[in-house]
Amino acid sequence: MNGGLLVEDLTVTVGGRRIVDHVGLEIAQGKAMVVLGESGSGKSVTARAILGLLGRRFSVSGHVTFNGGPLTLGRDVGLVPQDHTAALDPLRRIGAQIGEVLRHHGIVGSRSQAKGRALGLLGLAGVRDAERVARAYPHELSGGLRQRALIAVAVACGPRLLVADEPTSALDVTVQAKVLDLLRGLGTTLLMITHDIGVARLVGDTVAVMSEGRIVEYGEARDVLGLPGHPYTRRLLDAEPRPGVPRGALAGGLA
């Protein structure tokens, strides 16, 4: 693969227990992959292992490259975490937090430059009143605006890879759709972690279904979600709420 993210034979163990088992993923440059699975399937651990963010108690092996070279955190990789309440500093204004990222990576040299760039990034993240949001503390904003602020932080340095771990799980359906449209429209290589089949349908070019630390099904989104081949994937699809359709009537009737 000439460009994009390549993960080969990724394995994670903790306390003698293997929680990610020989995972392989490939995302073409500019495309979006969704890793889909239930809570505890190993998908978030996989994402953090790819980024090198697991603690010392975890043993990680395998090979990760991006655009043909080693993947390192910094200007090339942006992370949109799941918990916007924990990821934002409650004692600092939103604009100052974005500006700190810009100055830390040498994108801007002065506070005035950082302020102007922060406003532009908030606008890119779909914030209409960027001036007000930049002056606000996190607790003064809705969940949707806090998540958009995190997206502004994640894309501040123009990353070529964006990793989003359940970025809409705490948002209502209307705000979810807007945030997903925003992430998909950035044109960046995207790795999305989610338990939500609806999110996978909206975002993924490809989908990897994960269960008990293993990839059990992997392919084009329309194939995996339209004609699933693995019983676990069929069970996930069968459990997806559908108006007017009783459980067990989808995906071959598996309960």
PDB file of N, CA and C in Angstrom, residues 18-69:
ATOM      1  N   ARG A  18      -4.618 -12.276  26.589  1.00  0.00           N
ATOM      2  CA  ARG A  18      -4.567 -11.626  25.284  1.00  0.00           C
ATOM      3  C   ARG A  18      -5.904 -10.948  25.021  1.00  0.00           C
ATOM      4  N   ILE A  19      -5.892  -9.609  24.898  1.00  0.00           N
ATOM      5  CA  ILE A  19      -7.140  -8.867  24.708  1.00  0.00           C
ATOM      6  C   ILE A  19      -7.285  -8.318  23.284  1.00  0.00           C
ATOM      7  N   VAL A  20      -6.191  -8.281  22.534  1.00  0.00           N
ATOM      8  CA  VAL A  20      -6.225  -8.004  21.095  1.00  0.00           C
ATOM      9  C   VAL A  20      -5.376  -9.081  20.438  1.00  0.00           C
ATOM     10  N   ASP A  21      -5.962  -9.780  19.466  1.00  0.00           N
ATOM     11  CA  ASP A  21      -5.372 -11.028  18.991  1.00  0.00           C
ATOM     12  C   ASP A  21      -5.039 -10.960  17.497  1.00  0.00           C
ATOM     13  N   HIS A  22      -3.780 -10.626  17.182  1.00  0.00           N
ATOM     14  CA  HIS A  22      -3.274 -10.663  15.803  1.00  0.00           C
ATOM     15  C   HIS A  22      -4.182  -9.897  14.834  1.00  0.00           C
ATOM     16  N   VAL A  23      -4.412  -8.639  15.146  1.00  0.00           N
ATOM     17  CA  VAL A  23      -5.300  -7.798  14.340  1.00  0.00           C
ATOM     18  C   VAL A  23      -4.533  -7.184  13.169  1.00  0.00           C
ATOM     19  N   GLY A  24      -5.147  -7.219  12.007  1.00  0.00           N
ATOM     20  CA  GLY A  24      -4.612  -6.557  10.826  1.00  0.00           C
ATOM     21  C   GLY A  24      -5.658  -5.647  10.214  1.00  0.00           C
ATOM     22  N   LEU A  25      -5.260  -4.404   9.899  1.00  0.00           N
ATOM     23  CA  LEU A  25      -6.168  -3.423   9.299  1.00  0.00           C
ATOM     24  C   LEU A  25      -5.430  -2.660   8.205  1.00  0.00           C
ATOM     25  N   GLU A  26      -6.176  -2.195   7.222  1.00  0.00           N
ATOM     26  CA  GLU A  26      -5.579  -1.396   6.151  1.00  0.00           C
ATOM     27  C   GLU A  26      -6.578  -0.333   5.711  1.00  0.00           C
ATOM     28  N   ILE A  27      -6.172   0.934   5.810  1.00  0.00           N
ATOM     29  CA  ILE A  27      -7.034   2.047   5.402  1.00  0.00           C
ATOM     30  C   ILE A  27      -6.310   2.833   4.324  1.00  0.00           C
ATOM     31  N   ALA A  28      -6.911   2.919   3.154  1.00  0.00           N
ATOM     32  CA  ALA A  28      -6.312   3.693   2.071  1.00  0.00           C
ATOM     33  C   ALA A  28      -6.332   5.176   2.417  1.00  0.00           C
ATOM     34  N   GLN A  29      -5.385   5.906   1.885  1.00  0.00           N
ATOM     35  CA  GLN A  29      -5.274   7.333   2.164  1.00  0.00           C
ATOM     36  C   GLN A  29      -6.565   8.060   1.788  1.00  0.00           C
ATOM     37  N   GLY A  30      -7.073   8.864   2.728  1.00  0.00           N
ATOM     38  CA  GLY A  30      -8.282   9.638   2.494  1.00  0.00           C
ATOM     39  C   GLY A  30      -9.577   8.876   2.684  1.00  0.00           C
ATOM     40  N   LYS A  31      -9.496   7.605   3.048  1.00  0.00           N
ATOM     41  CA  LYS A  31     -10.686   6.781   3.241  1.00  0.00           C
ATOM     42  C   LYS A  31     -11.002   6.631   4.729  1.00  0.00           C
ATOM     43  N   ALA A  32     -12.205   6.118   5.010  1.00  0.00           N
ATOM     44  CA  ALA A  32     -12.655   5.949   6.390  1.00  0.00           C
ATOM     45  C   ALA A  32     -12.930   4.485   6.683  1.00  0.00           C
ATOM     46  N   MET A  33     -12.346   4.001   7.779  1.00  0.00           N
ATOM     47  CA  MET A  33     -12.641   2.652   8.261  1.00  0.00           C
ATOM     48  C   MET A  33     -13.320   2.740   9.615  1.00  0.00           C
ATOM     49  N   VAL A  34     -14.327   1.896   9.807  1.00  0.00           N
ATOM     50  CA  VAL A  34     -15.000   1.775  11.094  1.00  0.00           C
ATOM     51  C   VAL A  34     -14.654   0.426  11.705  1.00  0.00           C
ATOM     52  N   VAL A  35     -14.188   0.443  12.966  1.00  0.00           N
ATOM     53  CA  VAL A  35     -14.044  -0.785  13.737  1.00  0.00           C
ATOM     54  C   VAL A  35     -15.278  -0.885  14.621  1.00  0.00           C
ATOM     55  N   LEU A  36     -16.079  -1.912  14.370  1.00  0.00           N
ATOM     56  CA  LEU A  36     -17.403  -2.055  14.966  1.00  0.00           C
ATOM     57  C   LEU A  36     -17.428  -3.246  15.910  1.00  0.00           C
ATOM     58  N   GLY A  37     -17.978  -3.038  17.101  1.00  0.00           N
ATOM     59  CA  GLY A  37     -18.102  -4.150  18.038  1.00  0.00           C
ATOM     60  C   GLY A  37     -18.759  -3.712  19.326  1.00  0.00           C
ATOM     61  N   GLU A  38     -19.166  -4.685  20.108  1.00  0.00           N
ATOM     62  CA  GLU A  38     -19.798  -4.401  21.387  1.00  0.00           C
ATOM     63  C   GLU A  38     -18.767  -3.921  22.402  1.00  0.00           C
ATOM     64  N   SER A  39     -19.254  -3.410  23.524  1.00  0.00           N
ATOM     65  CA  SER A  39     -18.375  -3.010  24.616  1.00  0.00           C
ATOM     66  C   SER A  39     -17.557  -4.215  25.075  1.00  0.00           C
ATOM     67  N   GLY A  40     -16.249  -4.012  25.250  1.00  0.00           N
ATOM     68  CA  GLY A  40     -15.379  -5.095  25.678  1.00  0.00           C
ATOM     69  C   GLY A  40     -14.823  -5.945  24.560  1.00  0.00           C
ATOM     70  N   SER A  41     -15.111  -5.573  23.308  1.00  0.00           N
ATOM     71  CA  SER A  41     -14.636  -6.374  22.175  1.00  0.00           C
ATOM     72  C   SER A  41     -13.162  -6.150  21.871  1.00  0.00           C
ATOM     73  N   GLY A  42     -12.582  -5.069  22.415  1.00  0.00           N
ATOM     74  CA  GLY A  42     -11.171  -4.777  22.185  1.00  0.00           C
ATOM     75  C   GLY A  42     -10.923  -3.661  21.194  1.00  0.00           C
ATOM     76  N   LYS A  43     -11.982  -3.020  20.715  1.00  0.00           N
ATOM     77  CA  LYS A  43     -11.806  -2.025  19.649  1.00  0.00           C
ATOM     78  C   LYS A  43     -11.093  -0.762  20.133  1.00  0.00           C
ATOM     79  N   SER A  44     -11.435  -0.261  21.323  1.00  0.00           N
ATOM     80  CA  SER A  44     -10.763   0.943  21.828  1.00  0.00           C
ATOM     81  C   SER A  44      -9.317   0.651  22.215  1.00  0.00           C
ATOM     82  N   VAL A  45      -9.064  -0.527  22.775  1.00  0.00           N
ATOM     83  CA  VAL A  45      -7.685  -0.919  23.089  1.00  0.00           C
ATOM     84  C   VAL A  45      -6.865  -0.995  21.802  1.00  0.00           C
ATOM     85  N   THR A  46      -7.476  -1.508  20.746  1.00  0.00           N
ATOM     86  CA  THR A  46      -6.793  -1.572  19.450  1.00  0.00           C
ATOM     87  C   THR A  46      -6.391  -0.183  18.977  1.00  0.00           C
ATOM     88  N   ALA A  47      -7.317   0.773  19.066  1.00  0.00           N
ATOM     89  CA  ALA A  47      -7.022   2.138  18.630  1.00  0.00           C
ATOM     90  C   ALA A  47      -5.889   2.742  19.447  1.00  0.00           C
ATOM     91  N   ARG A  48      -5.926   2.554  20.756  1.00  0.00           N
ATOM     92  CA  ARG A  48      -4.887   3.126  21.615  1.00  0.00           C
ATOM     93  C   ARG A  48      -3.544   2.432  21.396  1.00  0.00           C
ATOM     94  N   ALA A  49      -3.578   1.147  21.084  1.00  0.00           N
ATOM     95  CA  ALA A  49      -2.332   0.439  20.773  1.00  0.00           C
ATOM     96  C   ALA A  49      -1.726   0.956  19.471  1.00  0.00           C
ATOM     97  N   ILE A  50      -2.565   1.209  18.477  1.00  0.00           N
ATOM     98  CA  ILE A  50      -2.085   1.759  17.205  1.00  0.00           C
ATOM     99  C   ILE A  50      -1.386   3.091  17.434  1.00  0.00           C
ATOM    100  N   LEU A  51      -1.937   3.904  18.335  1.00  0.00           N
ATOM    101  CA  LEU A  51      -1.389   5.233  18.606  1.00  0.00           C
ATOM    102  C   LEU A  51      -0.260   5.218  19.636  1.00  0.00           C
ATOM    103  N   GLY A  52       0.007   4.061  20.233  1.00  0.00           N
ATOM    104  CA  GLY A  52       1.064   3.972  21.238  1.00  0.00           C
ATOM    105  C   GLY A  52       0.684   4.606  22.559  1.00  0.00           C
ATOM    106  N   LEU A  53      -0.595   4.555  22.909  1.00  0.00           N
ATOM    107  CA  LEU A  53      -1.082   5.242  24.103  1.00  0.00           C
ATOM    108  C   LEU A  53      -1.394   4.309  25.271  1.00  0.00           C
ATOM    109  N   LEU A  54      -1.088   3.038  25.140  1.00  0.00           N
ATOM    110  CA  LEU A  54      -1.343   2.116  26.244  1.00  0.00           C
ATOM    111  C   LEU A  54      -0.239   2.227  27.297  1.00  0.00           C
ATOM    112  N   GLY A  55      -0.610   1.976  28.543  1.00  0.00           N
ATOM    113  CA  GLY A  55       0.344   2.080  29.644  1.00  0.00           C
ATOM    114  C   GLY A  55       1.316   0.914  29.704  1.00  0.00           C
ATOM    115  N   ARG A  56       2.208   0.975  30.678  1.00  0.00           N
ATOM    116  CA  ARG A  56       3.284  -0.007  30.787  1.00  0.00           C
ATOM    117  C   ARG A  56       2.791  -1.407  31.113  1.00  0.00           C
ATOM    118  N   ARG A  57       1.615  -1.507  31.733  1.00  0.00           N
ATOM    119  CA  ARG A  57       1.140  -2.838  32.103  1.00  0.00           C
ATOM    120  C   ARG A  57       0.681  -3.646  30.893  1.00  0.00           C
ATOM    121  N   PHE A  58       0.557  -2.991  29.733  1.00  0.00           N
ATOM    122  CA  PHE A  58       0.162  -3.674  28.506  1.00  0.00           C
ATOM    123  C   PHE A  58       1.405  -4.066  27.707  1.00  0.00           C
ATOM    124  N   SER A  59       1.392  -5.279  27.174  1.00  0.00           N
ATOM    125  CA  SER A  59       2.448  -5.730  26.269  1.00  0.00           C
ATOM    126  C   SER A  59       1.898  -5.702  24.845  1.00  0.00           C
ATOM    127  N   VAL A  60       2.574  -4.951  23.965  1.00  0.00           N
ATOM    128  CA  VAL A  60       2.080  -4.743  22.601  1.00  0.00           C
ATOM    129  C   VAL A  60       3.118  -5.235  21.602  1.00  0.00           C
ATOM    130  N   SER A  61       2.657  -6.003  20.616  1.00  0.00           N
ATOM    131  CA  SER A  61       3.529  -6.421  19.521  1.00  0.00           C
ATOM    132  C   SER A  61       2.791  -6.221  18.204  1.00  0.00           C
ATOM    133  N   GLY A  62       3.538  -6.246  17.119  1.00  0.00           N
ATOM    134  CA  GLY A  62       2.958  -6.018  15.805  1.00  0.00           C
ATOM    135  C   GLY A  62       3.657  -4.866  15.108  1.00  0.00           C
ATOM    136  N   HIS A  63       3.110  -4.471  13.967  1.00  0.00           N
ATOM    137  CA  HIS A  63       3.757  -3.460  13.136  1.00  0.00           C
ATOM    138  C   HIS A  63       2.710  -2.471  12.634  1.00  0.00           C
ATOM    139  N   VAL A  64       2.974  -1.173  12.831  1.00  0.00           N
ATOM    140  CA  VAL A  64       2.060  -0.116  12.392  1.00  0.00           C
ATOM    141  C   VAL A  64       2.840   0.886  11.551  1.00  0.00           C
ATOM    142  N   THR A  65       2.349   1.167  10.344  1.00  0.00           N
ATOM    143  CA  THR A  65       2.960   2.196   9.502  1.00  0.00           C
ATOM    144  C   THR A  65       1.873   3.105   8.951  1.00  0.00           C
ATOM    145  N   PHE A  66       2.277   4.338   8.649  1.00  0.00           N
ATOM    146  CA  PHE A  66       1.359   5.298   8.033  1.00  0.00           C
ATOM    147  C   PHE A  66       2.080   5.983   6.885  1.00  0.00           C
ATOM    148  N   ASN A  67       1.486   5.897   5.702  1.00  0.00           N
ATOM    149  CA  ASN A  67       2.097   6.439   4.481  1.00  0.00           C
ATOM    150  C   ASN A  67       3.522   5.925   4.290  1.00  0.00           C
ATOM    151  N   GLY A  68       3.714   4.653   4.635  1.00  0.00           N
ATOM    152  CA  GLY A  68       4.988   3.993   4.393  1.00  0.00           C
ATOM    153  C   GLY A  68       6.038   4.165   5.464  1.00  0.00           C
ATOM    154  N   GLY A  69       5.748   4.952   6.507  1.00  0.00           N
ATOM    155  CA  GLY A  69       6.725   5.176   7.569  1.00  0.00           C
ATOM    156  C   GLY A  69       6.115   4.908   8.928  1.00  0.00           C
TER     157      GLY A  69
END
